[in-house]
Short mmCIF file of C-alpha atoms in Angstrom, two decimals:
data_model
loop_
_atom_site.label_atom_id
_atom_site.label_comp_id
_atom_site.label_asym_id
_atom_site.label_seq_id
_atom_site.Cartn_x
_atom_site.Cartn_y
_atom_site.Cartn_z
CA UNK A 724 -93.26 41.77 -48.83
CA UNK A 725 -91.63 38.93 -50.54
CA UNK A 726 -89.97 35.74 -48.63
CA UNK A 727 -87.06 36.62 -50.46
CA UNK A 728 -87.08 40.22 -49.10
CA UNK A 729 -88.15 38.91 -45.70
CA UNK A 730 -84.94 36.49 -45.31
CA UNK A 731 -82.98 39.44 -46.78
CA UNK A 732 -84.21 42.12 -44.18
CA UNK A 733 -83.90 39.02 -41.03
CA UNK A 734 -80.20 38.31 -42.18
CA UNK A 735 -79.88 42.10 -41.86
CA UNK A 736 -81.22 42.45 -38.29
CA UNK A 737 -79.59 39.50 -37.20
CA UNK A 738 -76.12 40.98 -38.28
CA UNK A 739 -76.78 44.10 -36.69
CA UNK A 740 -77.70 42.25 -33.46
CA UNK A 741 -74.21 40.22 -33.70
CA UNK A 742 -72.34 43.81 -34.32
CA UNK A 743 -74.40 45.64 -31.01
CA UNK A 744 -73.28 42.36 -28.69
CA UNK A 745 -69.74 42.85 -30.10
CA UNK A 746 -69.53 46.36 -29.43
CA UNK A 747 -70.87 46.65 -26.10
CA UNK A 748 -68.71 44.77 -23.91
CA UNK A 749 -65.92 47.65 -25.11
CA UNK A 750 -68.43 50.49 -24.13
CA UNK A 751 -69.30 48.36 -21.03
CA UNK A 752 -65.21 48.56 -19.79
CA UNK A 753 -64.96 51.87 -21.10
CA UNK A 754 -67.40 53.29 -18.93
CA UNK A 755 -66.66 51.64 -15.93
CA UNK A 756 -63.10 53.22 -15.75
CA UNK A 757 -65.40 55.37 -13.33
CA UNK A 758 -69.11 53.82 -13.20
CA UNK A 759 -69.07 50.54 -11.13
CA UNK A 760 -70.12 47.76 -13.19
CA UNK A 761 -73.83 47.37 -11.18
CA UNK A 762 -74.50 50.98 -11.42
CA UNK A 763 -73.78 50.42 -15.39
CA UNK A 764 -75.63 47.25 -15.63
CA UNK A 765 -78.40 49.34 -13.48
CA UNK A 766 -78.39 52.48 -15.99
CA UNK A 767 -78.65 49.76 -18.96
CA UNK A 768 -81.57 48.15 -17.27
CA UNK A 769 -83.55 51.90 -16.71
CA UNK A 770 -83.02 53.21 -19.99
CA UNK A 771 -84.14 50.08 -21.89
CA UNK A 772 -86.82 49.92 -19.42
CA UNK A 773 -87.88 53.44 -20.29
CA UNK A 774 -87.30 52.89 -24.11
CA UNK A 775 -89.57 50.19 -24.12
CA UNK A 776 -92.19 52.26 -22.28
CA UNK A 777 -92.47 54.24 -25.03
CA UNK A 778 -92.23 51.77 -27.48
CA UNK A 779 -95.21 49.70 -26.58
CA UNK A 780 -97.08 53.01 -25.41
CA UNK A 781 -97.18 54.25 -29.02
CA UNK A 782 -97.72 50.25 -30.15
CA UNK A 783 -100.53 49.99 -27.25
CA UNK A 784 -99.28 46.88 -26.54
CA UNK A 785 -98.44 46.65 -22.97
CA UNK A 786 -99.02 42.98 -21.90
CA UNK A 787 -102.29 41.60 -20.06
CA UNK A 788 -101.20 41.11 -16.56
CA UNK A 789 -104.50 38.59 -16.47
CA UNK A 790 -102.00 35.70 -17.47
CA UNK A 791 -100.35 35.56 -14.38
CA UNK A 792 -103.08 34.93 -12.32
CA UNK A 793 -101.34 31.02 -12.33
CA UNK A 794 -98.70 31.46 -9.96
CA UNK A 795 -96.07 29.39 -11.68
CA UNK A 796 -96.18 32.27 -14.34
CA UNK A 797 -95.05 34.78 -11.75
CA UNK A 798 -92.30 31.88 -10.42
CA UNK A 799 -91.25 31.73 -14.28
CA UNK A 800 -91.51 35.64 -14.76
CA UNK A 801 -89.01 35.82 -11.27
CA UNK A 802 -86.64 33.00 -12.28
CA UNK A 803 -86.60 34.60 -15.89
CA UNK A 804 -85.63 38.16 -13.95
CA UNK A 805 -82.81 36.70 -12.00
CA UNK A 806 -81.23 34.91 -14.68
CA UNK A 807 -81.16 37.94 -16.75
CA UNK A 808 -79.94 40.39 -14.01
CA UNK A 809 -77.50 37.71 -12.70
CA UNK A 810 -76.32 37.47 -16.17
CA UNK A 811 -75.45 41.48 -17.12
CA UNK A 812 -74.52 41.34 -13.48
CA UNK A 813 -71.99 38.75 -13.86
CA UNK A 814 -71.38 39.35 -17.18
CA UNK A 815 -70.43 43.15 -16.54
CA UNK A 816 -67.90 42.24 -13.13
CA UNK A 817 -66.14 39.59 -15.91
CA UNK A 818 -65.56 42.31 -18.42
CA UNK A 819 -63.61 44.31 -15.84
CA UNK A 820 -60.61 42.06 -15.77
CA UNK A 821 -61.17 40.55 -18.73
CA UNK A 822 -60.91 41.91 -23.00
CA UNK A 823 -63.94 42.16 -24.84
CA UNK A 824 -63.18 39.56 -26.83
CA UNK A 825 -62.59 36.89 -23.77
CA UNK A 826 -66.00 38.10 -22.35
CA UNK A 827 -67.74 37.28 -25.68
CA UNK A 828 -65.86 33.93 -26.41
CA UNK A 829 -66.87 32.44 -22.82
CA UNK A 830 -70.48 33.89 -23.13
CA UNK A 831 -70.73 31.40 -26.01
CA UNK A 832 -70.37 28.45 -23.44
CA UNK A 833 -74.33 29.81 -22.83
CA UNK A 834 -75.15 27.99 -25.96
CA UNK A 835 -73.87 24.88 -24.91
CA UNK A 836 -75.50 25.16 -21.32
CA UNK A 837 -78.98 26.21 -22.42
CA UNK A 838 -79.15 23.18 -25.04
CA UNK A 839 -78.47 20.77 -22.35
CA UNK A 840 -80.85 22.11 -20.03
CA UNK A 841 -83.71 22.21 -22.35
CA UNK A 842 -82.20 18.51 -22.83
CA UNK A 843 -83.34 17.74 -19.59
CA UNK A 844 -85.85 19.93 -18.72
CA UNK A 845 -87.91 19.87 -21.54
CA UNK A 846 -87.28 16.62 -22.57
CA UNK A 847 -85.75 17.77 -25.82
CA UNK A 848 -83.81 15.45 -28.23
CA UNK A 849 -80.38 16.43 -28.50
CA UNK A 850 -79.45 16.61 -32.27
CA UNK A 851 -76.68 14.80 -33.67
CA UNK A 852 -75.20 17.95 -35.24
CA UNK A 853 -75.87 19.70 -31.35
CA UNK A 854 -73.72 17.40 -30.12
CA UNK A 855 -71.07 17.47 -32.47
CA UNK A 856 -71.11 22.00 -32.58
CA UNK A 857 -71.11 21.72 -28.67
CA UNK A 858 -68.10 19.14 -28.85
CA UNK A 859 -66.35 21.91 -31.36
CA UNK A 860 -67.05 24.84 -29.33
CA UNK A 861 -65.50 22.99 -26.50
CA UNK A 862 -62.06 21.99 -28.07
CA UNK A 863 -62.10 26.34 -29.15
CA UNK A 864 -62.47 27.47 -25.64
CA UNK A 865 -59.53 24.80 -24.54
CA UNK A 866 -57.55 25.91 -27.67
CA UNK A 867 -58.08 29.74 -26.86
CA UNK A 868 -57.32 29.86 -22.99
CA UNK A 869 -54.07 27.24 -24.34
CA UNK A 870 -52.30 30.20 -22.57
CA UNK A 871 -53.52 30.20 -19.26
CA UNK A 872 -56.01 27.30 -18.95
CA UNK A 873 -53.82 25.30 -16.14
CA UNK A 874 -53.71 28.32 -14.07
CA UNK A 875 -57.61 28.74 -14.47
CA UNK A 876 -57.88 25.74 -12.51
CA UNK A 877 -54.88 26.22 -10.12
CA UNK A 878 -54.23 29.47 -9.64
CA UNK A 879 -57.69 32.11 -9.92
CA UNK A 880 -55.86 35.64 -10.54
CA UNK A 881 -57.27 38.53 -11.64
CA UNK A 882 -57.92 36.80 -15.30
CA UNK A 883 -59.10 33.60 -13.97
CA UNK A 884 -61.56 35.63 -11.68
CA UNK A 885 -62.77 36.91 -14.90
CA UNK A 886 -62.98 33.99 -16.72
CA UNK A 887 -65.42 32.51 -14.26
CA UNK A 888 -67.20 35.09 -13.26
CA UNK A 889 -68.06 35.07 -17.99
CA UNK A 890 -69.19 31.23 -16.79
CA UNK A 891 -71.39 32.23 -14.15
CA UNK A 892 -73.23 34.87 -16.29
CA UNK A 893 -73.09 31.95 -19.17
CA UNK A 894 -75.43 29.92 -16.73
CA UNK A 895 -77.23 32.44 -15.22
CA UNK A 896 -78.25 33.47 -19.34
CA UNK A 897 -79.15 30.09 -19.99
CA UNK A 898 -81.54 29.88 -16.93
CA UNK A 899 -82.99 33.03 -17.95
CA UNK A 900 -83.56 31.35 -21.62
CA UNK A 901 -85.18 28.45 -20.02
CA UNK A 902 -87.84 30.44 -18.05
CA UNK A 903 -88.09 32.86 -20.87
CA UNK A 904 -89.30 30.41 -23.14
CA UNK A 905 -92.01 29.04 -21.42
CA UNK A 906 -92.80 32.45 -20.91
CA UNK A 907 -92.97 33.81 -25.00
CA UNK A 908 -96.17 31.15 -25.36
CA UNK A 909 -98.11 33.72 -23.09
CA UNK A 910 -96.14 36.97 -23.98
CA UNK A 911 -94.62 38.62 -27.17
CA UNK A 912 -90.74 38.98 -26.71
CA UNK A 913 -90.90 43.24 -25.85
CA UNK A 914 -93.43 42.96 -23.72
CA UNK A 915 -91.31 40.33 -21.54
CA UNK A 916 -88.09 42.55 -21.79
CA UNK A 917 -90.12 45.10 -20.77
CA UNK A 918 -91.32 43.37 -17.39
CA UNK A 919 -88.12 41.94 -16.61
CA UNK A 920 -86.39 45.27 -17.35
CA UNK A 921 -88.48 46.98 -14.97
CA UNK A 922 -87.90 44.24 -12.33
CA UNK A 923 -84.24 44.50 -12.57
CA UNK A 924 -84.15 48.10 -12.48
CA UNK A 925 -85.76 48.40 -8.80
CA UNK A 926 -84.16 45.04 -7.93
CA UNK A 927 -81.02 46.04 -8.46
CA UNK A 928 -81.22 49.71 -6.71
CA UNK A 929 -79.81 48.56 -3.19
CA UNK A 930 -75.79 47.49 -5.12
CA UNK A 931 -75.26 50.95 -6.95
CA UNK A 932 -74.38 54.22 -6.41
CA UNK A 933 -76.05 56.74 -9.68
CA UNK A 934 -74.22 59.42 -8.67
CA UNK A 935 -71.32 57.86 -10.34
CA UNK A 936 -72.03 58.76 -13.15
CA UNK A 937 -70.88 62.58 -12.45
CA UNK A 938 -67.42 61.33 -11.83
CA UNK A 939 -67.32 60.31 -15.39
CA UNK A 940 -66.32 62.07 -18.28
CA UNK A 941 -67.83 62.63 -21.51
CA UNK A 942 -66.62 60.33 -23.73
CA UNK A 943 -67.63 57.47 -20.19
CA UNK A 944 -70.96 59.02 -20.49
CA UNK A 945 -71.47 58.56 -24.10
CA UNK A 946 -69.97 54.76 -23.49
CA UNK A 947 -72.28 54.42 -20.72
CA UNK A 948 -75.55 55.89 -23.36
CA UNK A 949 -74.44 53.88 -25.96
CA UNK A 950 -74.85 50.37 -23.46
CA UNK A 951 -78.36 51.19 -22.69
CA UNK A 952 -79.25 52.40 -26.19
CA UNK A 953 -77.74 48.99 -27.62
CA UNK A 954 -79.68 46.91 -25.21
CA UNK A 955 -83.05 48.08 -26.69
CA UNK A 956 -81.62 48.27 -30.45
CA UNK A 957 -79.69 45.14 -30.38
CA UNK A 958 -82.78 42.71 -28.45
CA UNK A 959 -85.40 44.79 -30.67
CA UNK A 960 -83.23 44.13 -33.54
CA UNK A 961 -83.32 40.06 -32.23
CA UNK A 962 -86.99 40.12 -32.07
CA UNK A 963 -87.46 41.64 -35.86
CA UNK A 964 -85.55 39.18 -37.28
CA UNK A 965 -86.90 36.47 -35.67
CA UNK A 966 -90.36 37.17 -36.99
CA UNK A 967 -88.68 37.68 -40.68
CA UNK A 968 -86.49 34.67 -40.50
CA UNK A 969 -86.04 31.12 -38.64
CA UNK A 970 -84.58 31.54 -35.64
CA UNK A 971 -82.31 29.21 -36.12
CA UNK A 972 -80.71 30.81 -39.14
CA UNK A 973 -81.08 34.09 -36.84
CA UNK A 974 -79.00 32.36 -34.12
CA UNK A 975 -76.17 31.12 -36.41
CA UNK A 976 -75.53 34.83 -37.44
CA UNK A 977 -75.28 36.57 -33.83
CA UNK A 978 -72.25 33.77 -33.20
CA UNK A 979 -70.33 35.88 -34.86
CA UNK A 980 -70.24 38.22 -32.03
CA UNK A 981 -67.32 37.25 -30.95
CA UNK A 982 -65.68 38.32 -34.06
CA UNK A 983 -67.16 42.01 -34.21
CA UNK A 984 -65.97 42.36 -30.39
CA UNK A 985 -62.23 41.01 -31.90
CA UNK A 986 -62.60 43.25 -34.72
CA UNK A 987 -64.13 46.29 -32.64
CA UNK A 988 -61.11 46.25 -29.87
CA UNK A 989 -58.48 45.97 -32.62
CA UNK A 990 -59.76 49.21 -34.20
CA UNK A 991 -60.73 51.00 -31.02
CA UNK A 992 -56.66 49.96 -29.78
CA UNK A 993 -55.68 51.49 -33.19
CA UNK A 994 -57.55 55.02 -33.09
CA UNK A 995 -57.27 55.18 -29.86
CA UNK A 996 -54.07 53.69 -28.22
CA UNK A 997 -53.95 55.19 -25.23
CA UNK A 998 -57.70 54.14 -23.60
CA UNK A 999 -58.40 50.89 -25.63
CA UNK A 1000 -55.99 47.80 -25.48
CA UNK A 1001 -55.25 45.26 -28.71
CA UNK A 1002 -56.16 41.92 -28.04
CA UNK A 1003 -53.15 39.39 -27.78
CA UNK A 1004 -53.62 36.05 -28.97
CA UNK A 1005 -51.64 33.33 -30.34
CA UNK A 1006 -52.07 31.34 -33.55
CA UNK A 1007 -53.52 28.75 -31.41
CA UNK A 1008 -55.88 31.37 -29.24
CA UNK A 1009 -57.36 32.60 -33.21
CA UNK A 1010 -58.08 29.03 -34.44
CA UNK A 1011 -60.10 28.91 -30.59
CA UNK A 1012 -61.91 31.85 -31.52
CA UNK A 1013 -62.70 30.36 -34.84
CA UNK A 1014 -63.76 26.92 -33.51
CA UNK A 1015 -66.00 27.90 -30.94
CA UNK A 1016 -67.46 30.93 -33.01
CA UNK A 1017 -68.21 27.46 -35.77
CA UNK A 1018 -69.30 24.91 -33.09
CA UNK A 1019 -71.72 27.61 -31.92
CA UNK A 1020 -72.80 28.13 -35.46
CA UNK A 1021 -73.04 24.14 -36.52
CA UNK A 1022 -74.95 23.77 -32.70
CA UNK A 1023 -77.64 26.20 -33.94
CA UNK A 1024 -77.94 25.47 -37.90
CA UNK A 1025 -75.85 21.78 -38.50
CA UNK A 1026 -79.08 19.48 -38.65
CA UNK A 1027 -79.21 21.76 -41.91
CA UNK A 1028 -76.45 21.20 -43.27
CA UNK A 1029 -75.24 17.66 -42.12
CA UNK A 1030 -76.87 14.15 -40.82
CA UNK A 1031 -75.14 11.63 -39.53
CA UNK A 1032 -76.67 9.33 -41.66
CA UNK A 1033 -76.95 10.86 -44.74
CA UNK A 1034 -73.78 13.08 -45.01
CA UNK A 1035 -73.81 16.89 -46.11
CA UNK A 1036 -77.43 17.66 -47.01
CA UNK A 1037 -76.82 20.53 -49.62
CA UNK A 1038 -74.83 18.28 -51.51
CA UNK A 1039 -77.82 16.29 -51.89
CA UNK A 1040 -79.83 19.55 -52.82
CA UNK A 1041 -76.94 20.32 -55.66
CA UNK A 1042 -77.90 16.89 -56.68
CA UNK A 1043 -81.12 17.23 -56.74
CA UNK A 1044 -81.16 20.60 -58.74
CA UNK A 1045 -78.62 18.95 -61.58
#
C-alpha cells in the first residue's frame, strides 16, 4: 500500500473516530433515562472487554504478562485503570445534566491538561504553537459558557454540577494518558484496552445495579449496545489510524468531535422532538465552540503550520514549490 493510500485510509479512521466520540455522549443520555450512568459506563466496559477478547483471540495476541514483573508497571497499569474508569465514570454523571455538546466541549480541556502534565512530568518542551492552541481553547470555553460562567463559580446548580463533574473526567483522562503512555513502550494499544477494560469491569461491579437494564426499553437498549459497540470501534478505529498516519495529524481530526456531537443532537432533536433536545447557543456560545474545537486543533498540529520565528510554514512550502 502506497503512503498516499496510507494517509488517505488514517484520515478516514481518524474521522470515523471523531464521529463515534460525537455520537456517543447522545446514546450515553439516552440510555440512562432508565440505566444509571455506572451501570452504563459498567456495560460499556464488559462488552468492549469481551470484544476485545475475541479480537486478540483470533489475532493471538494477548499480551505477555512477563513485563510486569517490575512493579512500577503494575503501579502504571493501576493508575492507567483509574484514570480511565474515573474518566467514563465522571464523564457519564456530567452528561446527565449536561447536552452532548457541553460534555464534548469541556472534555477538550483534557488536551490542555495532559500537555501540561507531560510538561512537567516528562520533562517535555512546551511548543510555542501548544501554548498559543491551549491559550485559544481557553478564550472558547470562556466565550461558550458566556451564559452561565459567573454562576459556575458562584452558584453550582444542576448545570454547573455538570460542568465540573466534564472537568473532573477531563483530568482523570489526562492521568490515564500519562500512565498509558509509558505503558504503549511495553504494550501494543488493544492489548492495554484490553487489560484496563477488564480491570474496570470487576472494579466497578460494587456501584451498579445490571438488572437495570430490564427497566429499559428498546430503543434504551439499542442506545445502551450502541455505547459499548462504539467504545471498541471508535478506540480500534484510533489505533488503525495511528499506525497509517502521524498521530498528530490523527489528533487534529478527532477535535472535531465536538462538532459531530453539535451536529448529531441537532438532527436527533429534529427526527425526534419529543426524546432528544436542540442545543441552544448564542452567537457568542458558536464562535466558543469554534475556538476551542481550533485551539485544540493548532495545540496538536500548529508547530506544522506556524513558528514563531519564521511565520506560517506552508507559505514557505508554496514558496519553495514556485
Amino acid at each position: 500500500m502506497s503512503k498516499q493510500q496510507n494517509v488517505k485510509i488514517g484520515f478516514i479512521l481518524a474521522m470515523l473516530t471523531a464521529i463515534l466520540w460525537g455520537a456517543v455522549p447522545i446514546a450515553m443520555k439516552y440510555a440512562m433515562v432508565s440505566i444509571d450512568a455506572y451501570t452504563v459506563v459498567w456495560y460499556r466496559f464488559l462488552i468492549s472487554a469481551i470484544g476485545l477478547t475475541v479480537w486478540l483471540a483470533y489475532k493471538q495476541q494477548f499480551p505477555n504478562f512477563q513485563i510486569f514483573k517490575k512493579p512500577r508497571r503494575i503501579i502504571m497499569l493501576i493508575i492507567a485503570g483509574l484514570g480511565l474508569m474515573g474518566n467514563f465514570v465522571l464523564f457519564a454523571s456530567g452528561v446527565k445534566y449536561l447536552s452532548p455538546t457541553t460534555s464534548q466541549v469541556v472534555a477538550q480541556l483534557g488536551i490542555v491538561i495532559f500537555m501540561i502534565a507531560s510538561a512537567i512530568v516528562f520533562k517535555e518542551h512546551l511548543k510555542a504553537s501548544q501554548i498559543v492552541g491551549m491559550i485559544i481553547l481557553l478564550i472558547g470555553l470562556g466565550l461558550f459558557f458566556n451564559k452561565s460562567i459567573i454562576e459556575l463559580f458562584t452558584n453550582i446548580s444542576q448545570y454547573g454540577k455538570g460542568v465540573w463533574l466534564g472537568v473532573l473526567a477531563a483530568i482523570a483522562w489526562a492521568i490515564y494518558a500519562l500512565a498509558q503512555k509509558v505503558l504503549l513502550s511495553k504494550l501494543r494499544a488493544e492489548q492495554l484496552l484490553w487489560l484496563l477494560y477488564i480491570m474496570c469491569s470487576i472494579v466497578i461491579i460494587p456501584i451498579t445495579t445490571p438488572s437495570e437494564i430490564f427497566n429499559a426499553d428498546a430503543g434504551q437498549l439499542l442506545a445502551l449496545i450502541f455505547c459499548g459497540i462504539n467504545t471498541i470501534v471508535s478506540y480500534g478505529a484510533l489505533v488503525a489510524a495511528m499506525e497509517r498516519w502521524q498521530a498528530a495529524q490523527v489528533s487534529a481530526v478527532t477535535t472535531l468531535t465536538p462538532l459531530f456531537a453539535l451536529i448529531f443532537s441537532d438532527l436527533f432533536a429534529l427526527l425526534w422532538p419529543e426524546k432528544f433536545a436542540m442545543q441552544y447557543l448564542n452567537i457568542w456560545g458558536y464562535i466558543g465552540a469554534l475556538a476551542v474545537i481550533c485551539g485544540a486543533m493548532f495545540a496538536t498540529i500548529g508547530h506544522q503550520i506556524w513558528h514563531p520565528g519564521k511565520g506560517f510554514l506552508f507559505k514557505q512550502k508554496t514558496g519553495e514549490k514556485e
